[in-house]
Tab-separated table of N, CA and C in Angstrom:
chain	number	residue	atom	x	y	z
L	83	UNK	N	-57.199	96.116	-19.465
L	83	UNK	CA	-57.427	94.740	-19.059
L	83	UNK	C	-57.960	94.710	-17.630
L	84	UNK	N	-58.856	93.722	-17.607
L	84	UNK	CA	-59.681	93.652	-16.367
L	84	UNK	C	-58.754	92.637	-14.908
L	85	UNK	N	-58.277	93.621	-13.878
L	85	UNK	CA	-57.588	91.748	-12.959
L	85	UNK	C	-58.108	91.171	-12.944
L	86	UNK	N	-59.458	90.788	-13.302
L	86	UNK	CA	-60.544	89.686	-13.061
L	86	UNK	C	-59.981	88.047	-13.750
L	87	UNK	N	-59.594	88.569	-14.830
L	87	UNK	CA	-58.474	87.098	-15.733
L	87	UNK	C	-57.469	86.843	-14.766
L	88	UNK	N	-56.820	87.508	-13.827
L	88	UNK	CA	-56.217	86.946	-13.087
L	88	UNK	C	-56.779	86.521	-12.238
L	89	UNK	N	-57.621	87.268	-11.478
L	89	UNK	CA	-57.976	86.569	-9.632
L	89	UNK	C	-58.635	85.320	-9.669
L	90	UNK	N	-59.508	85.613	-11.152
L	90	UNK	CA	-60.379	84.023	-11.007
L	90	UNK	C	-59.741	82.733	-10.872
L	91	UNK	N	-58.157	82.742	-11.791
L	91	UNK	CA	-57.742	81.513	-11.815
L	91	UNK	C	-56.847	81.066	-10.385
L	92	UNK	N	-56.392	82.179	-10.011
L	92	UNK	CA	-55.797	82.270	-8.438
L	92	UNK	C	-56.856	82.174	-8.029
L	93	UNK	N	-58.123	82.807	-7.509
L	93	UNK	CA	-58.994	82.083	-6.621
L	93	UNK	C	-59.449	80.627	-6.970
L	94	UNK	N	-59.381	80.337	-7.979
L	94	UNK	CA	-59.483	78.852	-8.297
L	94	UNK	C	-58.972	77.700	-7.651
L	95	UNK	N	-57.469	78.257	-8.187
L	95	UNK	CA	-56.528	77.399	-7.536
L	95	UNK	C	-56.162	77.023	-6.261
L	96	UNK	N	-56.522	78.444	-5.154
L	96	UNK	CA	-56.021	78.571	-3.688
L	96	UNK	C	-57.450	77.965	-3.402
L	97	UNK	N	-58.667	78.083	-3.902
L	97	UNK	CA	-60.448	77.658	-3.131
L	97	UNK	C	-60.039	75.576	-3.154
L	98	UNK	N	-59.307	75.246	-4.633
L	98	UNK	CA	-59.662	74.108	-4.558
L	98	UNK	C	-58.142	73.343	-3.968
L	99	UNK	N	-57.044	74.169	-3.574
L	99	UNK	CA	-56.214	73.603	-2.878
L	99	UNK	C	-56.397	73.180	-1.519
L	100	UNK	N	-57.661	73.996	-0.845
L	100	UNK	CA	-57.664	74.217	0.368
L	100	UNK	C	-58.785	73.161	0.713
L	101	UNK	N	-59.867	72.914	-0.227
L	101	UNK	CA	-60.625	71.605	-0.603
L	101	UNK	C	-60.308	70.636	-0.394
L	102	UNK	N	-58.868	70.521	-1.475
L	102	UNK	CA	-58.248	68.995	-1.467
L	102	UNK	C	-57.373	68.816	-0.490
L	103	UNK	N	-57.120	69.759	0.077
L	103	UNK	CA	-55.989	69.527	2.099
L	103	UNK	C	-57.157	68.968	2.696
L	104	UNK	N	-58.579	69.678	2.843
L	104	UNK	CA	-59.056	69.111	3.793
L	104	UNK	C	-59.881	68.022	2.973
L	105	UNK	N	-60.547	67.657	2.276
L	105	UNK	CA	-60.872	66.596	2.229
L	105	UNK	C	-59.745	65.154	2.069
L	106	UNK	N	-58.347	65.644	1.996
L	106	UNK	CA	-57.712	64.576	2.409
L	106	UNK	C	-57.292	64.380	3.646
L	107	UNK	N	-57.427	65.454	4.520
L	107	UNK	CA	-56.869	65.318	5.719
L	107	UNK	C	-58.507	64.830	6.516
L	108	UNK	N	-59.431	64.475	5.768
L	108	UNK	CA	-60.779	64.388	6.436
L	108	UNK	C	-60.463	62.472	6.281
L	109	UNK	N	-59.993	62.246	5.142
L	109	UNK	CA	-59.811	60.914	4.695
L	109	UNK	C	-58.749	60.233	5.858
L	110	UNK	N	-57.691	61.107	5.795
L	110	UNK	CA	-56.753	60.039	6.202
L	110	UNK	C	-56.922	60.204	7.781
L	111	UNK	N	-57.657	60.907	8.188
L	111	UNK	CA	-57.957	61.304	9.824
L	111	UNK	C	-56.601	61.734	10.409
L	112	UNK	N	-56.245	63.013	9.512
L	112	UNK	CA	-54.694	63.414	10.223
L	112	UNK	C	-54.672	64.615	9.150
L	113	UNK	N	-53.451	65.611	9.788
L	113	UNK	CA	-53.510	66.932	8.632
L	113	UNK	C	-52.849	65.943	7.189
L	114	UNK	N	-52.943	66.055	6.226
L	114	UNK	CA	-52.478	65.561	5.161
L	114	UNK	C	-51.563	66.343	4.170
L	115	UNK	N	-50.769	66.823	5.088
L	115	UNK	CA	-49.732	67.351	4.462
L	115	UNK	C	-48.737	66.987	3.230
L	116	UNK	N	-48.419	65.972	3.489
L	116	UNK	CA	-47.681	65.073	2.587
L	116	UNK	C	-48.955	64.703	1.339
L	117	UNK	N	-49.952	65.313	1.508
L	117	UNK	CA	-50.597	64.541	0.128
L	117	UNK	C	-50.811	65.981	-0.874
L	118	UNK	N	-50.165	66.414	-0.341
L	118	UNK	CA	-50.396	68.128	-0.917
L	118	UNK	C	-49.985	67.753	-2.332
L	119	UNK	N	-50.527	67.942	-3.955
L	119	UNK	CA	-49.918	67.893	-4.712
L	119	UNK	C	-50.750	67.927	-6.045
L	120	UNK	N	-50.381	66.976	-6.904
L	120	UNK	CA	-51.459	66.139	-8.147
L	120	UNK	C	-51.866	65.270	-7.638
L	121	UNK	N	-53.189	65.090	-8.081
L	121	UNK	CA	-54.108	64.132	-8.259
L	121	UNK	C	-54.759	64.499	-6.639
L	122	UNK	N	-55.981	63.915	-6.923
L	122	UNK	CA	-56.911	63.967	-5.461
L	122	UNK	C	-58.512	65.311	-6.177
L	123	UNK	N	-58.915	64.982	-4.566
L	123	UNK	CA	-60.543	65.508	-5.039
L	123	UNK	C	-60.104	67.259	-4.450
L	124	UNK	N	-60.521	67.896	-4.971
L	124	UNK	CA	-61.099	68.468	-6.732
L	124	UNK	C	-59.867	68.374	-7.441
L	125	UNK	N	-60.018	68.447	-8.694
L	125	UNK	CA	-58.838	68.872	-9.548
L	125	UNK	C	-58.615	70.678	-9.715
L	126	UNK	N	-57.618	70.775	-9.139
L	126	UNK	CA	-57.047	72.262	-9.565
L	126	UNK	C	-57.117	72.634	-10.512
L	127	UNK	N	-56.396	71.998	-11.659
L	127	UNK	CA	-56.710	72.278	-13.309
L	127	UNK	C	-57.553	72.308	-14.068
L	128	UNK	N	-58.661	71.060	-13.354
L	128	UNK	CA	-60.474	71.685	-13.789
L	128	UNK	C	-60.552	72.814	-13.381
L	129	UNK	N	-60.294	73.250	-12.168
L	129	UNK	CA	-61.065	74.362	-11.434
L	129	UNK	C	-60.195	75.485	-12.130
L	130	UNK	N	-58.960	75.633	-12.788
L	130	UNK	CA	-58.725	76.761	-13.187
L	130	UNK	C	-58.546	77.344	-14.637
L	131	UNK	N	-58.911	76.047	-15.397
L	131	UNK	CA	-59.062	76.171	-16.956
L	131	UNK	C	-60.661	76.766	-16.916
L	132	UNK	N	-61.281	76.008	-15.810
L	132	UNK	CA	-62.735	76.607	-15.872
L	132	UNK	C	-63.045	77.525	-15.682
L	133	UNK	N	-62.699	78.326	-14.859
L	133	UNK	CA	-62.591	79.599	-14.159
L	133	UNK	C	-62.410	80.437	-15.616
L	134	UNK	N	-61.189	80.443	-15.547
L	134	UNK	CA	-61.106	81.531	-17.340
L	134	UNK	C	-62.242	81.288	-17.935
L	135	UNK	N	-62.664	79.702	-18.639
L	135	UNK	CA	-63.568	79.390	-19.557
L	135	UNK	C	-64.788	80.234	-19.428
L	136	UNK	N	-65.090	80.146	-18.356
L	136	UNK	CA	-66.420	80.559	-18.161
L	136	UNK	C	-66.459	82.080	-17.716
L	137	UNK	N	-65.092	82.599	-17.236
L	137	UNK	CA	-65.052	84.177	-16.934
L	137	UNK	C	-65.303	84.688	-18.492
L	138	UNK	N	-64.169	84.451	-19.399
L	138	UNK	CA	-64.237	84.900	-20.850
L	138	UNK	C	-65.868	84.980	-21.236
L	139	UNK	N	-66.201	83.320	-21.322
L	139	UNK	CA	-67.743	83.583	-21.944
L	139	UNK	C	-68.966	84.460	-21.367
L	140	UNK	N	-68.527	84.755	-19.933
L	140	UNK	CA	-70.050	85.489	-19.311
L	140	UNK	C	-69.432	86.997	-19.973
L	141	UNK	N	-67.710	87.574	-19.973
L	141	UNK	CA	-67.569	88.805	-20.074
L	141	UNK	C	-67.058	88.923	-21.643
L	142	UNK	N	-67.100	88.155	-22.244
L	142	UNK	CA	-66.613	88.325	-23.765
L	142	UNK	C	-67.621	87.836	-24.367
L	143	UNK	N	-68.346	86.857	-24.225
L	143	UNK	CA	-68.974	86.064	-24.688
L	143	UNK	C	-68.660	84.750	-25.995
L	144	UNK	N	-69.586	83.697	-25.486
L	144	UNK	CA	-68.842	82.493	-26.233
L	144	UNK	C	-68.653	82.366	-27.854
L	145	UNK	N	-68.553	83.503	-28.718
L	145	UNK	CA	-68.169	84.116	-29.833
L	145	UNK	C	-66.907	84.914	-30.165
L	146	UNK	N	-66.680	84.832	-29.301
L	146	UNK	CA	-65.200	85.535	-28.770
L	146	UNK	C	-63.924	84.700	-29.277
L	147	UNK	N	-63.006	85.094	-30.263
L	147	UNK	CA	-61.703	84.268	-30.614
L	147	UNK	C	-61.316	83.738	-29.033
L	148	UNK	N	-61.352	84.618	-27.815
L	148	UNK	CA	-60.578	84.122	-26.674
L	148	UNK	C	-61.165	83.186	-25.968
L	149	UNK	N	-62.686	82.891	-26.433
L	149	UNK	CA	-63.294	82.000	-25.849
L	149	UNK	C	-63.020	80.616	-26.189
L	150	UNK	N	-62.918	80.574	-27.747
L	150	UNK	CA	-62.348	79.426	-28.198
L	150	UNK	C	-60.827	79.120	-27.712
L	151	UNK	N	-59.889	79.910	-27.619
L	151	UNK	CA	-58.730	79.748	-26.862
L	151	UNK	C	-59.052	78.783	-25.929
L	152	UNK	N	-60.052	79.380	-24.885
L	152	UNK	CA	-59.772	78.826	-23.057
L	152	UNK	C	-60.176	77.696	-23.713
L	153	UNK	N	-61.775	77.591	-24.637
L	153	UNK	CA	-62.434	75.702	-24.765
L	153	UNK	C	-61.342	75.011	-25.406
L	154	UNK	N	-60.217	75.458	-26.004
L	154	UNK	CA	-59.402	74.807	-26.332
L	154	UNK	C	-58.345	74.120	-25.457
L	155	UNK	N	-57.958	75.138	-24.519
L	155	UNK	CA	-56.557	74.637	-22.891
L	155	UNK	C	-57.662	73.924	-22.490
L	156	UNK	N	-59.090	74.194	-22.262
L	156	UNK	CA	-59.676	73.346	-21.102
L	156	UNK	C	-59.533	71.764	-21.489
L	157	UNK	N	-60.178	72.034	-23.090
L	157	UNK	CA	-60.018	70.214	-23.444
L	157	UNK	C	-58.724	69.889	-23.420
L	158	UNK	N	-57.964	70.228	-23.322
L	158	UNK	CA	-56.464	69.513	-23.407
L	158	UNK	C	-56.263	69.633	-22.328
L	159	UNK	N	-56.238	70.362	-21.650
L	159	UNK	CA	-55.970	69.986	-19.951
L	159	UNK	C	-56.826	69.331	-19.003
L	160	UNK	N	-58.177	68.930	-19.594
L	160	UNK	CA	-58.809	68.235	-19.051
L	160	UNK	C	-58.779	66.292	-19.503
L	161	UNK	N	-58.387	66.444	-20.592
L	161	UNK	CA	-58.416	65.202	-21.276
L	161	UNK	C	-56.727	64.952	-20.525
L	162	UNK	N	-56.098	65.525	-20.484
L	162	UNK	CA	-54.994	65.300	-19.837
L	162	UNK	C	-54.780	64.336	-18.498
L	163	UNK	N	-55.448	65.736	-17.884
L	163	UNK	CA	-55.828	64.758	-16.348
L	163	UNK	C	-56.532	63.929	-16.312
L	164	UNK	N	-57.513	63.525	-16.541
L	164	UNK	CA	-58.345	62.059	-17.251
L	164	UNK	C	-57.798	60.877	-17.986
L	165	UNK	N	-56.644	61.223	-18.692
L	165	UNK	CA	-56.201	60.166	-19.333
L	165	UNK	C	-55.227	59.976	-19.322
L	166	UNK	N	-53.947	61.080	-19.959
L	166	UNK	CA	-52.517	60.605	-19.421
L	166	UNK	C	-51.792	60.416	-18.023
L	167	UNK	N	-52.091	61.639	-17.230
L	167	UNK	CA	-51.645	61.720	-15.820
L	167	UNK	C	-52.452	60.786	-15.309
L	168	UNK	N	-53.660	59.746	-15.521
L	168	UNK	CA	-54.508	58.949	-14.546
L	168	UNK	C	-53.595	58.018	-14.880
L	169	UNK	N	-53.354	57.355	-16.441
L	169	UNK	CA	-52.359	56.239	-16.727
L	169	UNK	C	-51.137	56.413	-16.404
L	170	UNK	N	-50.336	57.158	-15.897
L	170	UNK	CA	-48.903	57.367	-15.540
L	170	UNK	C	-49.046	57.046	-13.857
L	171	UNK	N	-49.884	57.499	-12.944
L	171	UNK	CA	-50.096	56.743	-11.806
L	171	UNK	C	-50.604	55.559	-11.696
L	172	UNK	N	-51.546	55.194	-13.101
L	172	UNK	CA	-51.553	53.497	-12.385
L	172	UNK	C	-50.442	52.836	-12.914
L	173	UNK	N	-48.970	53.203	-13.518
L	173	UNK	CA	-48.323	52.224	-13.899
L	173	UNK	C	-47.723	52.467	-12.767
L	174	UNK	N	-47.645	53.948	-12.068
L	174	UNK	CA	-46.314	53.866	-10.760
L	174	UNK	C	-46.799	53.391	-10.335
L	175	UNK	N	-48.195	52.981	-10.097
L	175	UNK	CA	-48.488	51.845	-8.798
L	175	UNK	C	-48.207	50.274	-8.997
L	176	UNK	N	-48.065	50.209	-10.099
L	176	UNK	CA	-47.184	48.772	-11.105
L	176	UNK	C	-46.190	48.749	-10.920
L	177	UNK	N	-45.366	49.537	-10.822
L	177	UNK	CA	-43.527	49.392	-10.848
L	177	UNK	C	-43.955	49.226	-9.194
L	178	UNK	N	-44.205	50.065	-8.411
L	178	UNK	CA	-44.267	50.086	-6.812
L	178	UNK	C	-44.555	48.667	-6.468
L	179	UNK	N	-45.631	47.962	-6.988
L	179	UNK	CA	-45.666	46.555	-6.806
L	179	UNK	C	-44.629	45.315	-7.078
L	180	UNK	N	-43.786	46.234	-7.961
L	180	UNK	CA	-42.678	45.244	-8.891
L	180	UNK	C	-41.397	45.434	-7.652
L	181	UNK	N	-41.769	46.424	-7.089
L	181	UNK	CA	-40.035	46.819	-6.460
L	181	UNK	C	-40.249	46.776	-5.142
L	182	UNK	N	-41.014	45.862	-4.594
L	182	UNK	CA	-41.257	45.741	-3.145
L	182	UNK	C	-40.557	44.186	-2.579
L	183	UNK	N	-38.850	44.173	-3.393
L	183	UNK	CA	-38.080	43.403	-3.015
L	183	UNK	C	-37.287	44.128	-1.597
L	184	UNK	N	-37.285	45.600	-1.950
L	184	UNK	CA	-36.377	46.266	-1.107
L	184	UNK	C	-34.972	46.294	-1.446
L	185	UNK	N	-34.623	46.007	-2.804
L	185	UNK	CA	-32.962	46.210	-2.956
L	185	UNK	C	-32.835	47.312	-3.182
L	186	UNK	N	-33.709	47.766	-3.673
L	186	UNK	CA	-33.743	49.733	-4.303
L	186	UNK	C	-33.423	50.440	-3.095
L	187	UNK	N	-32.845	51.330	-3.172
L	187	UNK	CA	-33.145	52.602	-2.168
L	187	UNK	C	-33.895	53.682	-2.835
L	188	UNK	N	-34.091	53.845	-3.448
L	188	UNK	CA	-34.968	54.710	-3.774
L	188	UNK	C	-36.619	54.739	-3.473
L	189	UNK	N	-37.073	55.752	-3.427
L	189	UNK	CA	-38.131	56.006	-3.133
L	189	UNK	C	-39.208	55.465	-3.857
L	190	UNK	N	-40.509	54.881	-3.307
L	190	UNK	CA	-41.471	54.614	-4.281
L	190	UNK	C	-42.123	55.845	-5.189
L	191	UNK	N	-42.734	55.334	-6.236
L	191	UNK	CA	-43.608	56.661	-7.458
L	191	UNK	C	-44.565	56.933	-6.454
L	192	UNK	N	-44.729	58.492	-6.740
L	192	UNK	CA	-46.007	59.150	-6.294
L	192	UNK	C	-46.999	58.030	-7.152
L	193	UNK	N	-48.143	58.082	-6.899
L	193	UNK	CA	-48.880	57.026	-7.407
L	193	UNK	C	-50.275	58.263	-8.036
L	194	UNK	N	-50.647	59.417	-6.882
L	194	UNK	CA	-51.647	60.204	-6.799
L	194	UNK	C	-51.314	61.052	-8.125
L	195	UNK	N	-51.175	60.804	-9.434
L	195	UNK	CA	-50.946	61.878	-10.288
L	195	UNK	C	-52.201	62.424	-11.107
L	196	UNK	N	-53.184	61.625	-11.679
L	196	UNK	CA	-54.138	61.891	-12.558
L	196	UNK	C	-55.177	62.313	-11.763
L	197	UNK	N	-56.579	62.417	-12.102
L	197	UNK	CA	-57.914	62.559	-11.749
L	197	UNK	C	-58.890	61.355	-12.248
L	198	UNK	N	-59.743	60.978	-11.324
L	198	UNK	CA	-61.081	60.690	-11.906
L	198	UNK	C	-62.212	61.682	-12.391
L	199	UNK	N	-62.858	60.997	-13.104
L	199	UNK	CA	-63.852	61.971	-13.268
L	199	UNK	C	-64.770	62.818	-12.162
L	200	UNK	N	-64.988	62.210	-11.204
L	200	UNK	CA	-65.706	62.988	-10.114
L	200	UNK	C	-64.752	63.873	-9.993
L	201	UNK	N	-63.876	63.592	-9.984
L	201	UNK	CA	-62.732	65.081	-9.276
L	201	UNK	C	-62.559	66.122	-10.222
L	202	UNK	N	-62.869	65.454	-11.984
L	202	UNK	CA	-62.741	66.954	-12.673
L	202	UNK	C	-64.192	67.382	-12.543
L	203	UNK	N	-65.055	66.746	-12.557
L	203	UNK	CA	-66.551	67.673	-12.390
L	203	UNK	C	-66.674	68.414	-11.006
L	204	UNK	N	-66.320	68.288	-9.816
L	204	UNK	CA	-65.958	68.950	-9.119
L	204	UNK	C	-65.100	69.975	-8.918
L	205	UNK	N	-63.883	69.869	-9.960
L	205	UNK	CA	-62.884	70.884	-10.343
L	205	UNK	C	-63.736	72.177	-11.235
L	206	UNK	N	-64.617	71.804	-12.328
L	206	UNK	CA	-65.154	72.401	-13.019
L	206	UNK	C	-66.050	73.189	-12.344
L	207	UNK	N	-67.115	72.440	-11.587
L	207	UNK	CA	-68.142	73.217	-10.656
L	207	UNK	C	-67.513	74.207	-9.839
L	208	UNK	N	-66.534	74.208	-8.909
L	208	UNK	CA	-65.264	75.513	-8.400
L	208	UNK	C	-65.192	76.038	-8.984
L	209	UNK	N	-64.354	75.604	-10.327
L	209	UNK	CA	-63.905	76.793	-11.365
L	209	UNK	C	-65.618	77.933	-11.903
L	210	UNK	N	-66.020	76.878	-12.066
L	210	UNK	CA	-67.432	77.977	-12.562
L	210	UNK	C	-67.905	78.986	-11.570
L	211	UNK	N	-68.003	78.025	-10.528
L	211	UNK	CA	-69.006	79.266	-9.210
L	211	UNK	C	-67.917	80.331	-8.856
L	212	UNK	N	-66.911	80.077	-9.003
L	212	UNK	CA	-65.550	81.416	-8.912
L	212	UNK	C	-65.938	82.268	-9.848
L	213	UNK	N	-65.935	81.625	-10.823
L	213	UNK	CA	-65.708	82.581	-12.029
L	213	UNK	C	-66.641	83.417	-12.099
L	214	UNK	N	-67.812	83.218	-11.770
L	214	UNK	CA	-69.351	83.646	-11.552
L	214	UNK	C	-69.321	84.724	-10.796
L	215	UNK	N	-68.350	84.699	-9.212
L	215	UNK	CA	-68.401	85.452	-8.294
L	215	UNK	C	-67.546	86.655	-8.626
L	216	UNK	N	-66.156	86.042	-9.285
L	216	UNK	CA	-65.521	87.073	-10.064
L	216	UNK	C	-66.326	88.353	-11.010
L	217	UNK	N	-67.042	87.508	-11.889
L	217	UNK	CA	-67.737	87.873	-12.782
L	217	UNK	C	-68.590	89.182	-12.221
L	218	UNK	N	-69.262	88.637	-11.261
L	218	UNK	CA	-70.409	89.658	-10.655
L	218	UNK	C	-69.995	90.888	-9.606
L	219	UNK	N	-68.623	90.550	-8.956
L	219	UNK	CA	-68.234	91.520	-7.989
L	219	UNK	C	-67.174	91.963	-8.200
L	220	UNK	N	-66.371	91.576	-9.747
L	220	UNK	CA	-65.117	92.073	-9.702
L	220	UNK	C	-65.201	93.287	-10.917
């Protein structure tokens, strides 16, 4: 087995974590520590379902039982972040609106959970040009 199935999706993950620190800390004009997490620009999980996807197909090729595997996690983890995790933050941002009596002590919902689409095509484009670099030098 090649480490290459591994590094790609770790370089994936650490290239587009370090993305989404600074382009949020570019946003909020401060380090953005506290936004470290789900949801935000790029998506991690584009960038690392892609990464495999496209490592498998350049080194197995897209005929490959394992290729169909990754196109399989990618659509479900991509339709994921697009649709369930986007609808589970806009309702916390619904309850957050509902509970701004202040009797709660509790904390408001993370609100940042899903992706837009710009953020998974940007997740995807990472994941690919990794996988590429993997591909060619690993």
């Amino acid at each position: 087995m090649s480490y290459a199935y591994l590094i790609a999706p770790f370089f994936a993950w650490l290239v587009c974590g370090i993305l989404k620190f600074l382009v949020n800390s570019i946003r909020e004009c401060r380090w953005a520590f506290d936004l470290i997490g789900y949801g935000g620009m790029p998506s991690n999980h584009a960038a690392i379902v892609t990464s495999m996807l496209v490592l498998v197909g350049l080194r197995e090729g897209v005929d490959h039982p394992a290729f169909g595997v990754a196109l399989s996690t990618a659509f479900i983890v991509l339709l994921d972040a697009t649709s369930l995790r986007r609808q589970i933050g806009l309702h916390a941002q619904h309850l957050n609106r509902l509970n701004t009596t202040g009797q709660g002590s509790e904390s408001p919902l993370r609100e940042r959970i899903g992706h837009s689409r710009a953020e998974v095509l940007v997740g995807l484009a990472v994941g690919a040009f990794i996988a590429a670099l993997v591909h060619f030098f690993v």
